[in-house]
Structures are given as C-alpha cells and as structure tokens.
Amino acid sequence: MEVAKRVFRQVVRWLGFAVVAAVLILAIVNSGSGLPEGSAAPAIVGTTISGERFSTIDIAGRPVVLNFRATWCPPCLAELPDIERAYKTFGDRVAFVGLTLESGPAAQVSEVVQRFKLTYPIVLPHPQVQHAYKVTSFPTTVILGPDGNVVHSHAGSVDFDILTRELQPFLDKES
C-alpha cells in the first residue's frame, strides 16, 4: 500500500510538471511576434545590401510590406519566391522591404538575394529595429497602411495569397 502511495505521488508530481511546461510552451508559441495592429510603426533606418542609405521615411504615404528574416531560417527562405512574386505584381503601388537580421555580413545576405533573384530592397537595419518592432521569431511580416500604422502582423511564413488578400483593400482604393 505504501509503495502505491509513493508511485501515485510521483505520477501526480510529474503530471503537474508536464502541465506547467505545456502552459509555458503555449504561452511562448502564442505570444506572437510583431507590433499589434493599429500601432504606429517606428521608423527604420539602415543600409541596403548595395551600401545605400535606407529609411522608411522615404517610402511614407504608401502601403508597405516589411519582411523580417534571417539567412539561417528555412521558413524565411521558403517564403522568398512568394514575396518576390507579390513585389513584381504590386510593387508599383506597394513598397516591399526585406529586413535581414542576425545574418552575418552583407556578402552572406547578397548570396541569398542572388540565389532567389530578389529585386525588391533588402536592408540591413540597425539592430534595435528588431526590438522596436517586437520581432521575436523569424520570419515576421508586418504590413503598414499608407498612414504608417500596422494593419497586419504575421509571425511565421506568408505566401502570395495572404499578401494579395491583405493588400487588396489598398489596391481597391486606387482603382
């Protein structure tokens, strides 16, 4: 009988530990990444991979797609063809910016740009941009309205259909 009580207590203890661990994991996974919708987007200053100065102030007044990523991140690389396709489709009406963080020197970033034949601006932003935009996972894509406020924020991959759907209200206004 004493052995059964000890085993029961041990099982209860382990179940309690498992429940606490599961709650913590869910909290981390569901914490999201990126600024909340409706937030004013902080300005971004950095350098393009070609060495030119970049600032979001220069693209103000247009819808903007900000894609935060890292070269070591497989989901980031997987979504690049869809983002390039969206840029080629909507780039005359929407600004697209790739923000490469935690990725080493510009030459390493350039290799990814060449491999995926990216034609939209790729920026190496100041490191505080990641904190300012509350990016806690890669990829994170943030869509800004022409007023500079966050309209959508995605932790995880996006594809052409998601970008088209979320940009459509801005594209309809121009028709």
PDB file of C-alpha atoms in Angstrom:
ATOM      1  CA  MET A   1       0.000   0.000   0.000  1.00  0.00           C
ATOM      2  CA  GLU A   2       2.858   2.382   0.885  1.00  0.00           C
ATOM      3  CA  VAL A   3       4.529   1.725  -2.490  1.00  0.00           C
ATOM      4  CA  ALA A   4       1.292   2.558  -4.321  1.00  0.00           C
ATOM      5  CA  LYS A   5       1.005   5.902  -2.492  1.00  0.00           C
ATOM      6  CA  ARG A   6       4.618   6.772  -3.373  1.00  0.00           C
ATOM      7  CA  VAL A   7       4.064   5.901  -7.037  1.00  0.00           C
ATOM      8  CA  PHE A   8       0.811   7.870  -7.070  1.00  0.00           C
ATOM      9  CA  ARG A   9       2.544  10.980  -5.602  1.00  0.00           C
ATOM     10  CA  GLN A  10       5.356  10.678  -8.107  1.00  0.00           C
ATOM     11  CA  VAL A  11       2.908  10.419 -11.017  1.00  0.00           C
ATOM     12  CA  VAL A  12       0.967  13.452  -9.744  1.00  0.00           C
ATOM     13  CA  ARG A  13       4.220  15.418  -9.391  1.00  0.00           C
ATOM     14  CA  TRP A  14       5.290  14.566 -12.961  1.00  0.00           C
ATOM     15  CA  LEU A  15       1.845  15.390 -14.334  1.00  0.00           C
ATOM     16  CA  GLY A  16       1.967  18.747 -12.562  1.00  0.00           C
ATOM     17  CA  PHE A  17       5.377  19.428 -14.081  1.00  0.00           C
ATOM     18  CA  ALA A  18       4.102  18.429 -17.537  1.00  0.00           C
ATOM     19  CA  VAL A  19       1.081  20.750 -17.241  1.00  0.00           C
ATOM     20  CA  VAL A  20       3.247  23.708 -16.184  1.00  0.00           C
ATOM     21  CA  ALA A  21       5.690  23.007 -19.037  1.00  0.00           C
ATOM     22  CA  ALA A  22       2.845  22.773 -21.562  1.00  0.00           C
ATOM     23  CA  VAL A  23       1.344  26.078 -20.390  1.00  0.00           C
ATOM     24  CA  LEU A  24       4.728  27.806 -20.672  1.00  0.00           C
ATOM     25  CA  ILE A  25       5.324  26.403 -24.150  1.00  0.00           C
ATOM     26  CA  LEU A  26       1.871  27.502 -25.322  1.00  0.00           C
ATOM     27  CA  ALA A  27       2.420  30.972 -23.878  1.00  0.00           C
ATOM     28  CA  ILE A  28       5.697  31.313 -25.756  1.00  0.00           C
ATOM     29  CA  VAL A  29       4.341  29.943 -29.035  1.00  0.00           C
ATOM     30  CA  ASN A  30       1.192  32.063 -28.913  1.00  0.00           C
ATOM     31  CA  SER A  31       2.930  35.245 -27.774  1.00  0.00           C
ATOM     32  CA  GLY A  32       3.193  36.302 -31.396  1.00  0.00           C
ATOM     33  CA  SER A  33       5.763  38.477 -32.985  1.00  0.00           C
ATOM     34  CA  GLY A  34       5.443  41.992 -34.256  1.00  0.00           C
ATOM     35  CA  LEU A  35       3.622  45.117 -33.239  1.00  0.00           C
ATOM     36  CA  PRO A  36      -0.111  44.935 -32.563  1.00  0.00           C
ATOM     37  CA  GLU A  37      -2.456  46.049 -35.314  1.00  0.00           C
ATOM     38  CA  GLY A  38      -3.184  49.784 -35.194  1.00  0.00           C
ATOM     39  CA  SER A  39       0.220  50.634 -33.703  1.00  0.00           C
ATOM     40  CA  ALA A  40       2.286  53.418 -35.222  1.00  0.00           C
ATOM     41  CA  ALA A  41       5.286  51.832 -36.904  1.00  0.00           C
ATOM     42  CA  PRO A  42       8.696  53.074 -35.780  1.00  0.00           C
ATOM     43  CA  ALA A  43      10.945  54.490 -38.491  1.00  0.00           C
ATOM     44  CA  ILE A  44      13.530  52.102 -39.853  1.00  0.00           C
ATOM     45  CA  VAL A  45      16.976  53.288 -40.843  1.00  0.00           C
ATOM     46  CA  GLY A  46      19.640  51.060 -42.290  1.00  0.00           C
ATOM     47  CA  THR A  47      21.765  50.266 -45.284  1.00  0.00           C
ATOM     48  CA  THR A  48      20.768  48.308 -48.363  1.00  0.00           C
ATOM     49  CA  ILE A  49      22.982  45.404 -49.350  1.00  0.00           C
ATOM     50  CA  SER A  50      24.338  47.616 -52.125  1.00  0.00           C
ATOM     51  CA  GLY A  51      25.509  50.105 -49.485  1.00  0.00           C
ATOM     52  CA  GLU A  52      22.881  52.812 -49.957  1.00  0.00           C
ATOM     53  CA  ARG A  53      21.198  54.565 -47.033  1.00  0.00           C
ATOM     54  CA  PHE A  54      17.606  53.433 -46.406  1.00  0.00           C
ATOM     55  CA  SER A  55      14.822  54.985 -44.348  1.00  0.00           C
ATOM     56  CA  THR A  56      11.123  54.169 -44.205  1.00  0.00           C
ATOM     57  CA  ILE A  57      10.542  57.932 -44.128  1.00  0.00           C
ATOM     58  CA  ASP A  58      11.403  57.874 -47.845  1.00  0.00           C
ATOM     59  CA  ILE A  59       8.507  55.492 -48.618  1.00  0.00           C
ATOM     60  CA  ALA A  60       5.890  57.122 -46.364  1.00  0.00           C
ATOM     61  CA  GLY A  61       2.396  57.536 -47.783  1.00  0.00           C
ATOM     62  CA  ARG A  62       2.273  54.104 -49.436  1.00  0.00           C
ATOM     63  CA  PRO A  63       1.285  50.705 -48.097  1.00  0.00           C
ATOM     64  CA  VAL A  64       4.440  48.859 -47.015  1.00  0.00           C
ATOM     65  CA  VAL A  65       5.295  45.180 -46.594  1.00  0.00           C
ATOM     66  CA  LEU A  66       8.129  44.700 -44.092  1.00  0.00           C
ATOM     67  CA  ASN A  67       9.541  41.181 -44.073  1.00  0.00           C
ATOM     68  CA  PHE A  68      11.853  40.464 -41.115  1.00  0.00           C
ATOM     69  CA  ARG A  69      14.025  37.421 -41.683  1.00  0.00           C
ATOM     70  CA  ALA A  70      17.371  35.719 -41.200  1.00  0.00           C
ATOM     71  CA  THR A  71      19.516  33.868 -43.728  1.00  0.00           C
ATOM     72  CA  TRP A  72      19.763  30.821 -41.419  1.00  0.00           C
ATOM     73  CA  CYS A  73      15.959  30.456 -41.190  1.00  0.00           C
ATOM     74  CA  PRO A  74      14.462  27.784 -43.546  1.00  0.00           C
ATOM     75  CA  PRO A  75      10.856  29.155 -43.394  1.00  0.00           C
ATOM     76  CA  CYS A  76      12.250  32.609 -44.230  1.00  0.00           C
ATOM     77  CA  LEU A  77      13.943  31.276 -47.337  1.00  0.00           C
ATOM     78  CA  ALA A  78      10.885  29.238 -48.337  1.00  0.00           C
ATOM     79  CA  GLU A  79       8.640  32.317 -48.485  1.00  0.00           C
ATOM     80  CA  LEU A  80      11.023  34.448 -50.586  1.00  0.00           C
ATOM     81  CA  PRO A  81       9.664  33.385 -54.016  1.00  0.00           C
ATOM     82  CA  ASP A  82       6.116  34.371 -52.964  1.00  0.00           C
ATOM     83  CA  ILE A  83       7.267  37.733 -51.626  1.00  0.00           C
ATOM     84  CA  GLU A  84       9.196  38.395 -54.851  1.00  0.00           C
ATOM     85  CA  ARG A  85       6.100  37.455 -56.863  1.00  0.00           C
ATOM     86  CA  ALA A  86       3.973  39.871 -54.790  1.00  0.00           C
ATOM     87  CA  TYR A  87       6.575  42.602 -55.304  1.00  0.00           C
ATOM     88  CA  LYS A  88       6.537  42.063 -59.080  1.00  0.00           C
ATOM     89  CA  THR A  89       2.736  42.154 -59.049  1.00  0.00           C
ATOM     90  CA  PHE A  90       2.112  45.067 -56.654  1.00  0.00           C
ATOM     91  CA  GLY A  91       5.476  46.844 -56.334  1.00  0.00           C
ATOM     92  CA  ASP A  92       4.325  49.838 -58.357  1.00  0.00           C
ATOM     93  CA  ARG A  93       1.676  50.548 -55.668  1.00  0.00           C
ATOM     94  CA  VAL A  94       3.120  48.960 -52.526  1.00  0.00           C
ATOM     95  CA  ALA A  95       6.609  49.292 -51.053  1.00  0.00           C
ATOM     96  CA  PHE A  96       8.315  46.000 -50.175  1.00  0.00           C
ATOM     97  CA  VAL A  97      11.308  45.854 -47.855  1.00  0.00           C
ATOM     98  CA  GLY A  98      13.266  42.794 -46.772  1.00  0.00           C
ATOM     99  CA  LEU A  99      14.866  43.352 -43.368  1.00  0.00           C
ATOM    100  CA  THR A 100      17.636  40.867 -42.766  1.00  0.00           C
ATOM    101  CA  LEU A 101      18.644  40.444 -39.131  1.00  0.00           C
ATOM    102  CA  GLU A 102      21.031  38.119 -37.282  1.00  0.00           C
ATOM    103  CA  SER A 103      22.538  37.044 -40.601  1.00  0.00           C
ATOM    104  CA  GLY A 104      26.203  37.954 -40.748  1.00  0.00           C
ATOM    105  CA  PRO A 105      27.899  40.220 -43.267  1.00  0.00           C
ATOM    106  CA  ALA A 106      26.299  41.803 -46.328  1.00  0.00           C
ATOM    107  CA  ALA A 107      28.065  39.284 -48.590  1.00  0.00           C
ATOM    108  CA  GLN A 108      26.164  36.428 -46.929  1.00  0.00           C
ATOM    109  CA  VAL A 109      22.876  38.279 -47.385  1.00  0.00           C
ATOM    110  CA  SER A 110      23.779  39.079 -51.015  1.00  0.00           C
ATOM    111  CA  GLU A 111      24.256  35.379 -51.711  1.00  0.00           C
ATOM    112  CA  VAL A 112      20.664  34.703 -50.637  1.00  0.00           C
ATOM    113  CA  VAL A 113      19.407  37.656 -52.714  1.00  0.00           C
ATOM    114  CA  GLN A 114      21.196  36.313 -55.798  1.00  0.00           C
ATOM    115  CA  ARG A 115      20.077  32.717 -55.212  1.00  0.00           C
ATOM    116  CA  PHE A 116      16.413  33.759 -55.034  1.00  0.00           C
ATOM    117  CA  LYS A 117      16.743  36.563 -57.643  1.00  0.00           C
ATOM    118  CA  LEU A 118      15.193  39.139 -55.297  1.00  0.00           C
ATOM    119  CA  THR A 119      14.625  42.562 -56.830  1.00  0.00           C
ATOM    120  CA  TYR A 120      12.968  44.494 -54.007  1.00  0.00           C
ATOM    121  CA  PRO A 121      15.076  46.440 -51.479  1.00  0.00           C
ATOM    122  CA  ILE A 122      16.937  44.309 -48.933  1.00  0.00           C
ATOM    123  CA  VAL A 123      18.045  46.254 -45.884  1.00  0.00           C
ATOM    124  CA  LEU A 124      20.494  45.541 -43.098  1.00  0.00           C
ATOM    125  CA  PRO A 125      18.758  47.602 -40.411  1.00  0.00           C
ATOM    126  CA  HIS A 126      20.164  48.877 -37.155  1.00  0.00           C
ATOM    127  CA  PRO A 127      19.869  46.067 -34.561  1.00  0.00           C
ATOM    128  CA  GLN A 128      17.357  47.988 -32.404  1.00  0.00           C
ATOM    129  CA  VAL A 129      14.762  47.612 -35.190  1.00  0.00           C
ATOM    130  CA  GLN A 130      14.119  44.021 -34.108  1.00  0.00           C
ATOM    131  CA  HIS A 131      13.254  45.210 -30.598  1.00  0.00           C
ATOM    132  CA  ALA A 132      11.282  48.250 -31.785  1.00  0.00           C
ATOM    133  CA  TYR A 133       9.055  46.034 -33.947  1.00  0.00           C
ATOM    134  CA  LYS A 134       8.841  43.331 -31.248  1.00  0.00           C
ATOM    135  CA  VAL A 135      10.114  40.670 -33.619  1.00  0.00           C
ATOM    136  CA  THR A 136      10.640  37.536 -31.549  1.00  0.00           C
ATOM    137  CA  SER A 137      10.599  34.948 -34.321  1.00  0.00           C
ATOM    138  CA  PHE A 138      11.549  34.663 -37.970  1.00  0.00           C
ATOM    139  CA  PRO A 139      10.006  35.191 -40.362  1.00  0.00           C
ATOM    140  CA  THR A 140       7.730  38.025 -39.278  1.00  0.00           C
ATOM    141  CA  THR A 141       5.915  40.117 -41.853  1.00  0.00           C
ATOM    142  CA  VAL A 142       4.319  43.439 -40.965  1.00  0.00           C
ATOM    143  CA  ILE A 143       2.018  45.315 -43.340  1.00  0.00           C
ATOM    144  CA  LEU A 144       1.687  49.051 -42.856  1.00  0.00           C
ATOM    145  CA  GLY A 145      -1.062  51.249 -44.215  1.00  0.00           C
ATOM    146  CA  PRO A 146      -0.238  54.498 -46.025  1.00  0.00           C
ATOM    147  CA  ASP A 147      -0.651  56.276 -42.666  1.00  0.00           C
ATOM    148  CA  GLY A 148       2.293  54.303 -41.231  1.00  0.00           C
ATOM    149  CA  ASN A 149       0.183  52.212 -38.853  1.00  0.00           C
ATOM    150  CA  VAL A 150       0.334  48.431 -38.594  1.00  0.00           C
ATOM    151  CA  VAL A 151      -2.519  46.792 -40.483  1.00  0.00           C
ATOM    152  CA  HIS A 152      -1.401  43.158 -40.237  1.00  0.00           C
ATOM    153  CA  SER A 153       1.396  41.355 -38.414  1.00  0.00           C
ATOM    154  CA  HIS A 154       2.364  37.750 -39.102  1.00  0.00           C
ATOM    155  CA  ALA A 155       4.680  35.590 -37.044  1.00  0.00           C
ATOM    156  CA  GLY A 156       5.547  32.812 -39.444  1.00  0.00           C
ATOM    157  CA  SER A 157       5.538  32.439 -43.192  1.00  0.00           C
ATOM    158  CA  VAL A 158       3.315  34.316 -45.585  1.00  0.00           C
ATOM    159  CA  ASP A 159       2.543  33.426 -49.167  1.00  0.00           C
ATOM    160  CA  PHE A 160       1.347  35.238 -52.284  1.00  0.00           C
ATOM    161  CA  ASP A 161      -2.337  34.612 -51.479  1.00  0.00           C
ATOM    162  CA  ILE A 162      -2.050  36.048 -47.948  1.00  0.00           C
ATOM    163  CA  LEU A 163      -0.222  39.131 -49.213  1.00  0.00           C
ATOM    164  CA  THR A 164      -2.747  39.628 -52.021  1.00  0.00           C
ATOM    165  CA  ARG A 165      -5.708  39.328 -49.651  1.00  0.00           C
ATOM    166  CA  GLU A 166      -4.230  41.726 -47.095  1.00  0.00           C
ATOM    167  CA  LEU A 167      -3.074  44.285 -49.659  1.00  0.00           C
ATOM    168  CA  GLN A 168      -6.354  44.193 -51.617  1.00  0.00           C
ATOM    169  CA  PRO A 169      -8.096  46.989 -49.653  1.00  0.00           C
ATOM    170  CA  PHE A 170      -5.264  49.360 -50.593  1.00  0.00           C
ATOM    171  CA  LEU A 171      -5.255  48.217 -54.192  1.00  0.00           C
ATOM    172  CA  ASP A 172      -9.061  48.637 -54.453  1.00  0.00           C
ATOM    173  CA  LYS A 173      -8.772  52.280 -53.320  1.00  0.00           C
ATOM    174  CA  GLU A 174      -6.572  53.033 -56.339  1.00  0.00           C
ATOM    175  CA  SER A 175      -8.980  51.546 -58.895  1.00  0.00           C
TER     176      SER A 175
END
